[in-house]
């Protein structure tokens, strides 16, 4: 059986995180609120990927959150930013 590392799962989900944040916030909230919601979405992705991978510990959760947030910000800036404006 192939196991997926939680950071990889977080990275994959981080690609769609900008779409989730946009859906949750719309275009009316300030950048600060959108950033806070992006961090919250990344935290949910990090927790979920740690649980789904069976590696639920503090280090794995924090790494997964960091990966999800980093990937989501890169994809937002490089792919989705122009689409959302």
Steps between C-alpha positions, in 0.01 A plus 500: 500500500629844409479763771487865421713724717293773667714777354432376147129484570512853646685619191242350269214651697687830526465535123122535535511698827488839320172394343364401840609830655346695212174306537492567875594867484369631170653822377380729779732421791828676563834338423562448874180296541571300188847419634359389835247278325777357281694409815187340648436300182866391499466389864196289413687348206802430723293330769303299244807379314671398826193305608448337160864393482492351849784727615313721744772673703603860558795506260304342215204733552719813501694385193176422318352841586817675380504305174131563434532873566819537296364313200168685515676836501724405208206373297293805586776736391598311185170358377187635665580867579433628148184290472360646823562865410 
